[in-house]
Amino acid sequence: MSATVQTLEAMERPPVSMGSRLEGELLEVSMGPQHPSTHGVFRMNVALDGEIVRKLKPVFGYLHRNHEKIGENTSYLGSMPYTDRLDYFCSMTNNWAYALSVEKLAGIQVPERAEYLRIILAELTRLQNHASLLGFLLNDMGAWGTPLMYAFREREKILDLFESLSGSRMMCDYMRFGGCRVDASDDWLVGAKKIVDRFPKFLDEFEELILGNEIVIGRTQNVGKVSAELAINAGVTGPMLRACGVNYDLRKVDGYGYYPHFKFRIPLGEHGDTYDRLMMRALEMRESVSILQQAFAQIQPGPVLNPKVKIRAFRPPIGEAYGRIEGPKGELGFYLISDGGPNPYRYRVRPPSFINLTILEDMCLGHTVADVMVILGSVDIVMGEVDR
Amino acid sequence: MIGSGILKGMAVTARNFVGSYFEKDRLITVQYPEERNPLPENYRNFPFLIYDGDDPHAGLRCVACKICEKECPPQCIYIVKSDDKKPDYMGKPQLYPKVFDIDISVCMSCQICVEVCPFEAIKMDKEFELSKRERFNHLLQRKEELSKSNDYYHKICPTDAAEVDAKLAEAAAKKKPAPAPSAPTPVSAAVS
C-alpha cells in the first residue's frame, strides 16, 4: 500500500455529509497487481475515505502481449492457437468465435456434425467457466477453498473431456475453418453425456451450499448495482447485462451455428446487483445442461471438416467480416480485414471482460474495499483477455 | 430462521467430507508421481521426428521441405537442408535435414506442424516430464534427440500410427507397381 501526494489535489473532496472519519481527506491506495484477489495482474488505484471507495481507476496492461499485432503477422491458421491464450478458461469458445469470423470472411460452409460438436464444446466451456467463476467469487468473499475445490472438481471432469478430444486441457486449439480438427468418437460422446447428466446433482448441491447462505446474501445483495441504461450505454454484454434485466443473448439474437434448432430459455435478473449476477451464472448452467442434452440426442454421424478448405496457403478473398458469439463472459467478437494475402490486414478482438470492466468504477463507488473485491469477482474477468 | 442457510451449507460440506471416503466421484485426487492417470490417445505435448526401421539417419522421413518451419506460429523450428540426397522410404532420392532444431521453450504445442506436414514425418510426443537444469541450451532439442522410431510412435498412439502406416503403404503400393505395368503398356500398344 502506498500513499501518494500529487494526485490528491486532483481528486474531488467528498461531501461532508458522508460521515467521513478523515474529514474529507482521501487516501490513495494502489491495489494490485500482486493483490491476492485481483484475478491476475490487475491493478486499481482507489481513493479511500476511511473504508469507503470514493474514486477508482483501473490500471491494466501488465499482461499485454500484442495479440492483435501478432495476428496481423501470422497466417490465418497460425492465429488459432493464439486465440486459446486470450481467455484461457474458455479456449473452445475463443476458437469458435475466430473460426466463425474467418468462415464469414471466406464464405465457408460448416458440416452439421461439426456445428453440433461446436455447440457441445461451447456449452461445456460455459459450464466449467461459470462453475469456476462461482468458486472464485466465493473465494473472494472469504469462503476460502471449499466451494472453489468443489467447482474445480467438476471443472476437472470437463477438462478431461477436452483433453481426450483435442489433446490439451486448456489450450485446445480444436476448431478449424470449416469444422473441427478431429471427430469425437462414440465413446467420447457417451462419456460426455454421463458427465453432463451428473452435473445437475452438483448444481443442486452447490446452490444449497451458497445461495441460501446468509453471509453470501448479506455480502452480495444491493452491492455493485448497475442500471440497465448504464449497462447498455457502456456496451456491457453477457450475464452482467442480463442481470440488469436486459434480454440480450447472441445465441437468440444472432442465431449463429445451430442454436436456432435448440429450445432454451434466457435467465434474466432484476436488480443488477452482485447477487443477480451470481444467480445468473447458476441459472445459465441449468440451461446449458438442457442444451447439451438436446445436442447429445440430436447429433448424427457425418464429416466434421469441410474438405474444400485448404490448410496451407489459406487466402480468403478481399473484404471484411465481424464474427461474434455469446461467450461465457459476453459478446466475443473478431473483426478481420483481408487484403487477399495470407495474413489479415487488420485483426481486432472485441473482448467481453475488458468492456465489462469499464463500468467498475460506477459499480464500486460508495462501497467498502471488501465489496470492491466481490464486485470485481462478479464481473468475471480473465486478464489474458483484458490485456491481450 | 437466520443461520439456517449456513447450517444447510455446513451439511453439504459434511456430506462431501464423509463422501470422499466412500464415493469415487468425490475423491478425485491422484497421488502423482506414484499414481498416474493414463494419458488419452489424443494427448499432445511437443513434436518429434519419425524414422522407419532401425537407423535414425537412413530411415528419417523428413525431407527438409521447410513447410513446418514456415507455418509454425511461434517460429520455433530451425531447418538447414542437406547438400547430398538419400533415398526415402520409396527409394526416391530426397534431401534430408542437416540441422533440425526445435526450441521447446518456445513451442506452444499447437500441432500445426503435424497438420501441414505432407510426409507424415513429424508427430506429437506424449512425454511431459522434461524439466532441465539449464535454461537455454538444454531446452533446444537437436535432430538426434528429436528422432524417434516408428515403433515408439506405435507405442504412444496405436490408432493414429496404424492409420499413418496404412496410408504410406497405400501410397507406396500405388507408386511402386505403377512403373512396372505402365512401362510395358505403351510398348505393347505401339507394337499392336
XYZ file of C-alpha atoms in Angstrom:
580
model
C 0.000 0.000 0.000
C 1.324 3.433 -0.805
C 0.009 6.880 -0.204
C 0.887 9.468 -2.817
C 0.512 13.182 -2.569
C 0.495 14.731 -6.001
C -2.729 13.195 -7.273
C -4.662 14.065 -4.146
C -5.184 17.667 -5.219
C -6.661 16.470 -8.461
C -9.329 14.491 -6.660
C -12.632 15.898 -5.627
C -13.321 16.366 -1.989
C -16.050 14.051 -0.775
C -19.263 15.566 0.546
C -19.029 16.174 4.272
C -22.349 14.508 4.882
C -20.892 11.091 4.001
C -19.700 10.746 7.581
C -16.015 10.662 6.861
C -13.697 9.870 9.700
C -10.832 11.638 7.994
C -12.920 14.761 7.459
C -12.565 14.987 3.735
C -9.075 13.658 3.336
C -8.711 10.919 0.744
C -6.131 8.183 0.903
C -4.991 6.817 -2.389
C -4.212 3.127 -2.278
C -2.790 1.052 -5.067
C -4.421 -2.382 -5.035
C -2.647 -4.931 -7.142
C -1.097 -6.084 -9.376
C 0.045 -8.587 -6.753
C -3.104 -8.440 -4.651
C -4.391 -11.971 -3.984
C -7.931 -11.335 -5.121
C -7.474 -9.162 -8.186
C -7.760 -12.156 -10.539
C -4.347 -11.944 -12.082
C -2.225 -8.894 -12.678
C -4.959 -6.285 -12.391
C -4.339 -3.052 -10.549
C -6.750 -0.474 -9.198
C -5.915 2.917 -7.823
C -8.588 3.564 -5.243
C -9.139 6.758 -3.312
C -10.496 5.846 0.079
C -12.412 7.834 2.584
C -11.984 5.652 5.610
C -13.081 2.348 4.179
C -15.427 3.793 1.553
C -14.304 3.960 -2.064
C -14.646 7.479 -3.477
C -12.721 7.048 -6.681
C -11.431 4.072 -8.558
C -9.137 3.923 -11.529
C -8.393 0.563 -13.150
C -4.847 0.212 -14.480
C -4.237 -2.588 -16.922
C -1.683 -3.669 -19.448
C 0.587 -5.762 -17.256
C -0.198 -8.823 -19.340
C -0.151 -7.112 -22.729
C 1.224 -9.498 -25.328
C 0.437 -7.633 -28.536
C -2.060 -10.252 -29.605
C -3.613 -8.184 -32.382
C -0.310 -7.260 -33.996
C 0.846 -10.880 -33.827
C -2.406 -11.819 -35.532
C -1.625 -9.429 -38.367
C 1.787 -11.013 -38.885
C 0.886 -14.699 -38.803
C -1.235 -16.702 -41.195
C -4.960 -17.076 -40.570
C -4.473 -20.571 -39.226
C -1.485 -19.504 -37.161
C -3.679 -17.187 -35.079
C -5.891 -20.059 -33.977
C -3.590 -21.347 -31.202
C -3.046 -17.761 -30.070
C -6.776 -17.289 -29.504
C -6.620 -20.087 -26.914
C -4.428 -17.835 -24.856
C -6.839 -14.898 -24.797
C -9.281 -16.185 -22.248
C -7.555 -19.320 -21.120
C -10.617 -20.570 -19.277
C -12.716 -20.825 -22.426
C -10.401 -21.645 -25.294
C -13.151 -23.546 -27.128
C -15.418 -20.513 -27.435
C -12.464 -18.330 -28.462
C -11.652 -20.820 -31.212
C -15.247 -20.808 -32.334
C -15.510 -17.033 -32.486
C -12.335 -16.767 -34.548
C -13.308 -19.639 -36.840
C -16.745 -18.078 -37.283
C -15.341 -14.743 -38.418
C -12.928 -16.373 -40.871
C -15.764 -18.524 -42.186
C -17.826 -15.384 -42.679
C -14.914 -13.715 -44.433
C -14.267 -16.580 -46.827
C -17.838 -17.890 -47.104
C -17.077 -21.374 -45.789
C -19.821 -23.886 -45.008
C -19.566 -25.999 -41.883
C -20.847 -29.609 -41.799
C -23.739 -30.394 -39.493
C -21.865 -32.678 -37.131
C -19.174 -30.045 -36.642
C -21.841 -27.498 -35.700
C -23.233 -29.873 -33.090
C -19.769 -30.612 -31.748
C -19.099 -26.895 -31.517
C -22.281 -26.330 -29.544
C -21.466 -29.227 -27.217
C -17.983 -27.887 -26.586
C -19.125 -24.285 -26.179
C -21.750 -25.274 -23.620
C -19.278 -27.472 -21.760
C -16.982 -24.459 -21.688
C -19.798 -22.358 -20.289
C -20.416 -24.922 -17.558
C -16.811 -25.040 -16.455
C -16.322 -21.289 -16.718
C -19.390 -20.457 -14.646
C -18.632 -23.175 -12.086
C -15.113 -21.926 -11.538
C -16.294 -18.309 -11.533
C -18.713 -19.034 -8.683
C -15.903 -20.766 -6.826
C -13.579 -17.797 -7.256
C -16.282 -15.329 -6.306
C -16.856 -17.160 -3.029
C -13.130 -17.302 -2.560
C -13.085 -13.501 -2.772
C -15.875 -13.312 -0.213
C -13.827 -15.301 2.250
C -15.125 -18.826 1.713
C -11.543 -19.945 1.305
C -11.087 -23.001 -0.792
C -14.078 -25.197 -0.085
C -16.565 -24.033 -2.768
C -13.687 -23.444 -5.180
C -12.480 -27.012 -4.740
C -15.977 -28.387 -5.354
C -16.234 -26.274 -8.512
C -12.795 -27.308 -9.691
C -13.641 -30.944 -9.114
C -16.436 -30.614 -11.666
C -14.326 -28.484 -13.968
C -11.652 -31.148 -13.945
C -14.053 -33.699 -15.418
C -14.880 -31.339 -18.292
C -11.201 -30.574 -18.851
C -10.529 -34.312 -19.068
C -13.131 -34.444 -21.825
C -11.358 -31.622 -23.648
C -8.039 -33.379 -23.223
C -9.214 -36.675 -24.615
C -10.795 -34.918 -27.599
C -8.347 -32.187 -28.521
C -5.146 -33.273 -26.814
C -4.844 -30.436 -24.371
C -6.762 -29.460 -21.275
C -6.826 -25.714 -21.682
C -5.033 -24.767 -24.903
C -7.386 -26.875 -27.005
C -6.775 -25.419 -30.494
C -9.613 -27.631 -31.644
C -11.687 -25.711 -34.194
C -10.593 -25.223 -37.761
C -12.051 -23.115 -40.561
C -14.911 -25.217 -41.880
C -15.318 -27.557 -38.943
C -13.348 -29.228 -36.199
C -9.915 -30.817 -36.255
C -10.786 -34.359 -35.155
C -14.043 -36.218 -34.851
C -15.426 -37.200 -31.473
C -15.745 -40.939 -31.030
C -18.942 -42.533 -29.780
C -17.180 -43.377 -26.526
C -16.357 -39.728 -26.042
C -19.970 -38.691 -26.594
C -21.183 -41.343 -24.142
C -18.640 -40.211 -21.562
C -19.576 -36.560 -22.058
C -23.273 -37.361 -21.717
C -22.596 -39.180 -18.470
C -20.769 -36.166 -17.053
C -23.475 -33.762 -18.200
C -26.214 -35.966 -16.749
C -24.475 -35.897 -13.401
C -23.886 -32.146 -13.485
C -27.316 -31.070 -12.112
C -26.545 -33.061 -8.969
C -23.504 -30.878 -8.421
C -25.572 -27.775 -9.173
C -28.198 -28.739 -6.578
C -25.503 -29.236 -4.012
C -23.679 -26.054 -4.918
C -26.835 -23.970 -4.782
C -27.677 -25.457 -1.405
C -24.196 -24.537 -0.262
C -24.186 -20.912 -1.310
C -27.454 -19.418 -2.462
C -29.320 -19.593 0.839
C -26.295 -18.676 2.867
C -26.949 -15.543 4.925
C -23.386 -14.330 4.603
C -23.477 -14.618 0.816
C -26.789 -12.772 0.701
C -25.516 -10.069 3.034
C -22.340 -9.601 1.045
C -23.940 -9.539 -2.407
C -27.463 -8.148 -2.342
C -27.571 -4.419 -3.133
C -23.825 -4.428 -3.726
C -22.491 -3.107 -7.023
C -25.814 -2.173 -8.598
C -25.831 -1.377 -12.302
C -28.788 0.193 -14.036
C -29.898 -1.179 -17.368
C -29.249 2.211 -19.038
C -25.662 2.344 -17.853
C -25.014 -1.264 -18.858
C -26.380 -0.713 -22.359
C -24.520 2.574 -22.800
C -21.233 1.052 -21.675
C -21.598 -1.871 -24.060
C -21.739 -4.452 -21.297
C -22.795 -7.890 -22.534
C -23.245 -11.389 -21.264
C -24.540 -12.432 -17.843
C -23.723 -8.975 -16.474
C -26.142 -7.315 -18.878
C -28.828 -9.928 -18.368
C -28.543 -9.472 -14.603
C -29.872 -5.930 -15.179
C -32.943 -7.369 -16.858
C -31.976 -6.709 -20.489
C -32.899 -9.642 -22.686
C -29.907 -9.818 -24.986
C -28.272 -13.113 -25.778
C -26.460 -13.574 -29.072
C -27.491 -17.211 -29.191
C -31.033 -15.893 -29.677
C -30.282 -12.540 -31.350
C -27.825 -13.771 -33.992
C -28.810 -17.406 -34.002
C -25.330 -18.420 -35.138
C -24.410 -22.053 -35.575
C -27.260 -24.467 -34.937
C -28.631 -22.628 -31.910
C -31.997 -21.889 -33.596
C -32.564 -25.671 -33.547
C -32.413 -25.757 -29.766
C -35.002 -24.915 -27.136
C -33.647 -22.969 -24.213
C -34.556 -20.019 -22.050
C -32.552 -16.921 -21.199
C -32.477 -16.255 -17.463
C -32.924 -12.585 -16.592
C -32.130 -10.670 -13.441
C -33.986 -7.751 -11.975
C -31.779 -5.620 -9.756
C -28.402 -5.760 -11.484
C -26.585 -6.310 -8.220
C -23.902 -8.852 -7.426
C -26.415 -11.408 -6.178
C -28.254 -11.278 -9.508
C -25.011 -11.723 -11.380
C -24.192 -14.715 -9.220
C -27.649 -16.213 -9.722
C -27.413 -15.588 -13.454
C -24.454 -17.955 -13.679
C -26.195 -20.625 -11.641
C -29.321 -20.432 -13.822
C -27.367 -20.335 -17.073
C -25.624 -23.560 -16.144
C -29.025 -25.254 -15.885
C -29.938 -24.033 -19.371
C -26.572 -25.174 -20.715
C -27.218 -28.643 -19.347
C -30.532 -28.748 -21.198
C -28.889 -27.548 -24.446
C -26.248 -30.242 -24.059
C -28.822 -32.954 -23.524
C -30.663 -31.879 -26.674
C -27.387 -31.847 -28.604
C -26.468 -35.365 -27.480
C -29.874 -36.559 -28.585
C -29.730 -34.844 -31.980
C -26.130 -35.319 -33.115
C -25.750 -37.502 -36.206
C -22.653 -39.131 -37.694
C -21.044 -37.367 -40.612
C -17.973 -35.426 -41.661
C -16.579 -32.834 -39.278
C -14.388 -30.824 -41.620
C -15.220 -29.121 -44.901
C -12.766 -30.782 -47.326
C -12.654 -27.760 -49.621
C -10.791 -25.611 -47.114
C -7.045 -25.589 -47.633
C -4.879 -25.922 -44.548
C -1.781 -24.427 -46.098
C -1.697 -21.142 -48.028
C -5.223 -20.202 -46.997
C -6.107 -16.887 -48.632
C -9.613 -15.504 -48.127
C -10.992 -13.028 -50.658
C -10.641 -9.277 -50.137
C -13.211 -7.998 -47.676
C -14.045 -7.636 -44.020
C -16.027 -9.653 -41.540
C -17.084 -9.471 -37.922
C -17.959 -12.760 -36.303
C -19.340 -12.792 -32.787
C -20.597 -15.408 -30.404
C -22.066 -15.439 -26.940
C -19.074 -16.479 -24.901
C -19.446 -17.377 -21.242
C -18.365 -13.833 -20.362
C -20.277 -11.930 -23.011
C -20.078 -10.988 -26.644
C -16.756 -12.187 -28.016
C -16.074 -10.869 -31.496
C -13.255 -10.964 -34.017
C -13.057 -8.304 -36.707
C -10.932 -9.160 -39.713
C -9.984 -7.197 -42.798
C -8.465 -9.200 -45.613
C -6.408 -7.736 -48.441
C -6.233 -11.073 -50.212
C -2.928 -12.057 -48.653
C -2.096 -14.931 -46.325
C -2.229 -12.653 -43.254
C -5.133 -10.488 -42.164
C -4.635 -6.780 -42.858
C -6.363 -5.929 -39.602
C -7.167 -8.266 -36.762
C -9.199 -6.942 -33.890
C -10.630 -8.676 -30.844
C -13.682 -7.452 -29.013
C -13.081 -8.941 -25.596
C -16.125 -9.159 -23.332
C -14.364 -8.984 -19.996
C -12.421 -5.853 -20.942
C -15.564 -3.978 -21.903
C -17.495 -5.298 -18.905
C -14.718 -3.987 -16.714
C -15.135 -0.396 -17.875
C -18.053 0.218 -15.511
C -16.108 -0.992 -12.492
C -15.880 2.490 -11.005
C -19.630 3.099 -11.317
C -20.303 -0.161 -9.528
C -17.813 0.340 -6.729
C -18.376 3.956 -5.647
C -19.765 4.215 -2.158
C -18.934 0.640 -1.226
C -16.219 -0.638 1.073
C -12.889 -2.082 -0.041
C -14.082 -5.588 0.809
C -17.054 -5.094 -1.523
C -14.766 -3.996 -4.350
C -13.214 -7.451 -4.387
C -16.646 -9.098 -4.536
C -17.800 -6.784 -7.325
C -14.624 -7.392 -9.292
C -15.100 -11.113 -8.857
C -18.657 -10.928 -10.157
C -17.556 -9.158 -13.367
C -15.754 -12.367 -14.352
C -12.516 -11.123 -15.827
C -9.548 -13.030 -17.149
C -6.526 -10.820 -17.545
C -5.302 -12.725 -20.593
C -8.316 -11.346 -22.396
C -8.416 -7.884 -20.820
C -4.815 -7.021 -21.675
C -4.380 -9.227 -24.750
C -34.646 -18.574 10.771
C -31.402 -16.737 10.387
C -28.447 -19.083 10.192
C -30.357 -21.958 8.641
C -28.708 -21.289 5.260
C -25.296 -21.585 6.845
C -26.272 -24.835 8.586
C -27.512 -26.256 5.283
C -24.206 -25.332 3.679
C -22.345 -26.998 6.529
C -24.378 -30.148 5.895
C -23.236 -30.093 2.263
C -19.628 -29.739 3.365
C -20.028 -32.631 5.803
C -21.597 -34.778 3.093
C -18.650 -34.068 0.831
C -16.142 -34.761 3.554
C -17.655 -38.089 4.591
C -18.475 -38.958 0.991
C -14.870 -38.529 -0.067
C -14.070 -41.724 1.849
C -16.695 -43.828 0.106
C -17.679 -42.326 -3.246
C -15.214 -42.438 -6.088
C -16.981 -39.469 -7.637
C -15.984 -37.213 -4.761
C -12.452 -38.471 -4.305
C -10.580 -37.489 -7.416
C -7.091 -36.762 -6.111
C -4.308 -38.786 -7.668
C -1.040 -39.168 -5.786
C 1.345 -38.166 -8.567
C 4.054 -39.398 -9.299
C 3.358 -42.719 -7.551
C -0.084 -42.912 -9.129
C -0.795 -41.673 -12.641
C -3.867 -41.251 -14.736
C -3.476 -42.823 -18.175
C -2.956 -40.228 -20.894
C -5.632 -40.061 -23.578
C -4.520 -41.121 -27.017
C -5.001 -37.660 -28.477
C -2.757 -36.081 -25.853
C -0.080 -33.905 -27.378
C 2.942 -32.225 -25.989
C 5.976 -31.489 -28.175
C 6.785 -32.601 -31.720
C 9.305 -35.274 -32.663
C 10.602 -36.708 -35.939
C 9.805 -40.237 -37.059
C 12.233 -42.669 -38.682
C 11.390 -46.052 -40.153
C 13.482 -49.097 -39.356
C 16.458 -49.003 -37.012
C 18.758 -46.338 -38.406
C 17.750 -42.796 -37.406
C 19.625 -41.325 -40.348
C 18.630 -43.694 -43.151
C 15.001 -44.031 -42.104
C 14.228 -40.399 -41.328
C 11.053 -39.426 -43.129
C 11.715 -35.688 -43.114
C 12.803 -34.310 -46.485
C 13.609 -30.784 -45.249
C 10.820 -29.152 -47.241
C 10.642 -26.418 -44.555
C 6.837 -26.189 -44.601
C 6.598 -26.692 -40.835
C 9.282 -24.081 -40.282
C 7.250 -21.597 -42.293
C 3.860 -22.414 -40.784
C 4.928 -22.686 -37.131
C 3.134 -19.804 -35.364
C 5.811 -19.065 -32.726
C 8.653 -19.878 -35.180
C 10.384 -22.445 -33.003
C 11.660 -24.761 -35.775
C 15.012 -24.270 -37.496
C 15.975 -26.394 -40.504
C 19.045 -26.486 -42.750
C 18.809 -28.576 -45.900
C 21.453 -31.169 -46.665
C 23.864 -30.890 -49.593
C 23.519 -34.519 -50.680
C 20.489 -36.771 -51.069
C 19.449 -40.045 -49.504
C 16.723 -42.487 -50.581
C 13.377 -42.146 -48.790
C 11.003 -44.997 -47.890
C 10.018 -45.430 -51.547
C 13.605 -45.426 -52.781
C 13.385 -41.971 -54.325
C 16.424 -39.772 -53.604
C 15.421 -36.901 -51.365
C 17.071 -34.179 -49.346
C 17.253 -34.605 -45.611
C 17.667 -32.043 -42.828
C 21.283 -31.412 -41.930
C 20.065 -29.413 -38.937
C 16.613 -29.774 -37.393
C 16.177 -27.903 -34.124
C 13.045 -27.325 -32.104
C 13.203 -24.935 -29.200
C 10.656 -26.474 -26.861
C 10.790 -23.459 -24.585
C 9.144 -21.545 -27.456
C 6.914 -24.326 -28.835
C 3.269 -23.942 -27.834
C 2.134 -27.492 -28.712
C -0.392 -26.349 -31.281
C 0.083 -29.308 -33.631
C 0.067 -27.152 -36.773
C 3.411 -28.625 -37.905
C 1.850 -32.090 -37.761
C -1.160 -30.974 -39.775
C 0.816 -29.290 -42.547
C 3.496 -31.990 -42.957
C 2.855 -33.815 -46.268
C 5.290 -36.656 -45.422
C 3.932 -37.797 -42.011
C 7.405 -37.059 -40.712
C 6.618 -35.001 -37.615
C 4.251 -36.134 -34.884
C 3.357 -35.083 -31.365
C 5.076 -36.754 -28.448
C 3.482 -37.541 -25.103
C 6.433 -37.141 -22.812
C 5.839 -34.298 -20.392
C 8.451 -34.726 -17.670
C 11.036 -32.604 -19.416
C 12.457 -30.398 -16.694
C 16.038 -29.376 -17.322
C 18.687 -27.779 -15.137
C 19.887 -25.334 -17.772
C 17.711 -22.666 -19.198
C 18.872 -22.180 -22.786
C 20.812 -24.965 -24.454
C 19.094 -27.858 -22.775
C 15.629 -26.940 -23.958
C 16.795 -26.706 -27.557
C 16.274 -30.161 -28.994
C 18.576 -31.247 -31.811
C 17.819 -33.665 -34.617
C 19.413 -36.552 -32.683
C 17.098 -36.080 -29.682
C 14.063 -35.443 -31.834
C 14.402 -38.565 -33.983
C 12.329 -41.408 -32.607
C 11.424 -44.686 -34.213
C 8.116 -45.621 -35.753
C 7.817 -48.375 -33.123
C 7.832 -45.679 -30.446
C 5.041 -43.876 -32.273
C 3.096 -47.147 -32.413
C 3.548 -47.456 -28.671
C 2.243 -43.971 -27.824
C -0.552 -43.614 -30.411
C -1.539 -47.069 -31.739
C -4.591 -45.967 -33.731
C -3.014 -42.972 -35.429
C 0.214 -44.854 -36.171
C -1.683 -47.720 -37.805
C -3.607 -45.217 -39.934
C -0.397 -43.463 -40.999
C 1.278 -46.774 -41.836
C -1.688 -47.871 -43.936
C -1.675 -44.535 -45.753
C 2.045 -44.722 -46.517
C 1.799 -48.372 -47.623
C -1.050 -47.435 -49.946
C 0.934 -44.552 -51.409
C 3.959 -46.802 -51.877
C 1.834 -49.534 -53.465
C 0.338 -47.001 -55.854
C 3.748 -45.671 -56.837
C 5.702 -48.956 -56.985
C 3.608 -51.161 -59.311
C 2.748 -48.158 -61.436
C 6.056 -48.018 -63.314
C 6.063 -51.807 -63.878
C 2.762 -52.156 -65.827
C 2.753 -48.657 -67.289
C 6.203 -49.071 -68.852
C 5.326 -52.146 -70.935
C 1.857 -50.962 -71.957
C 2.966 -48.170 -74.255
C 5.387 -50.581 -75.865
C 2.749 -53.222 -76.470
C 0.328 -50.536 -77.573
C 2.899 -49.269 -80.010
C 3.561 -52.786 -81.277
C -0.072 -53.638 -81.833
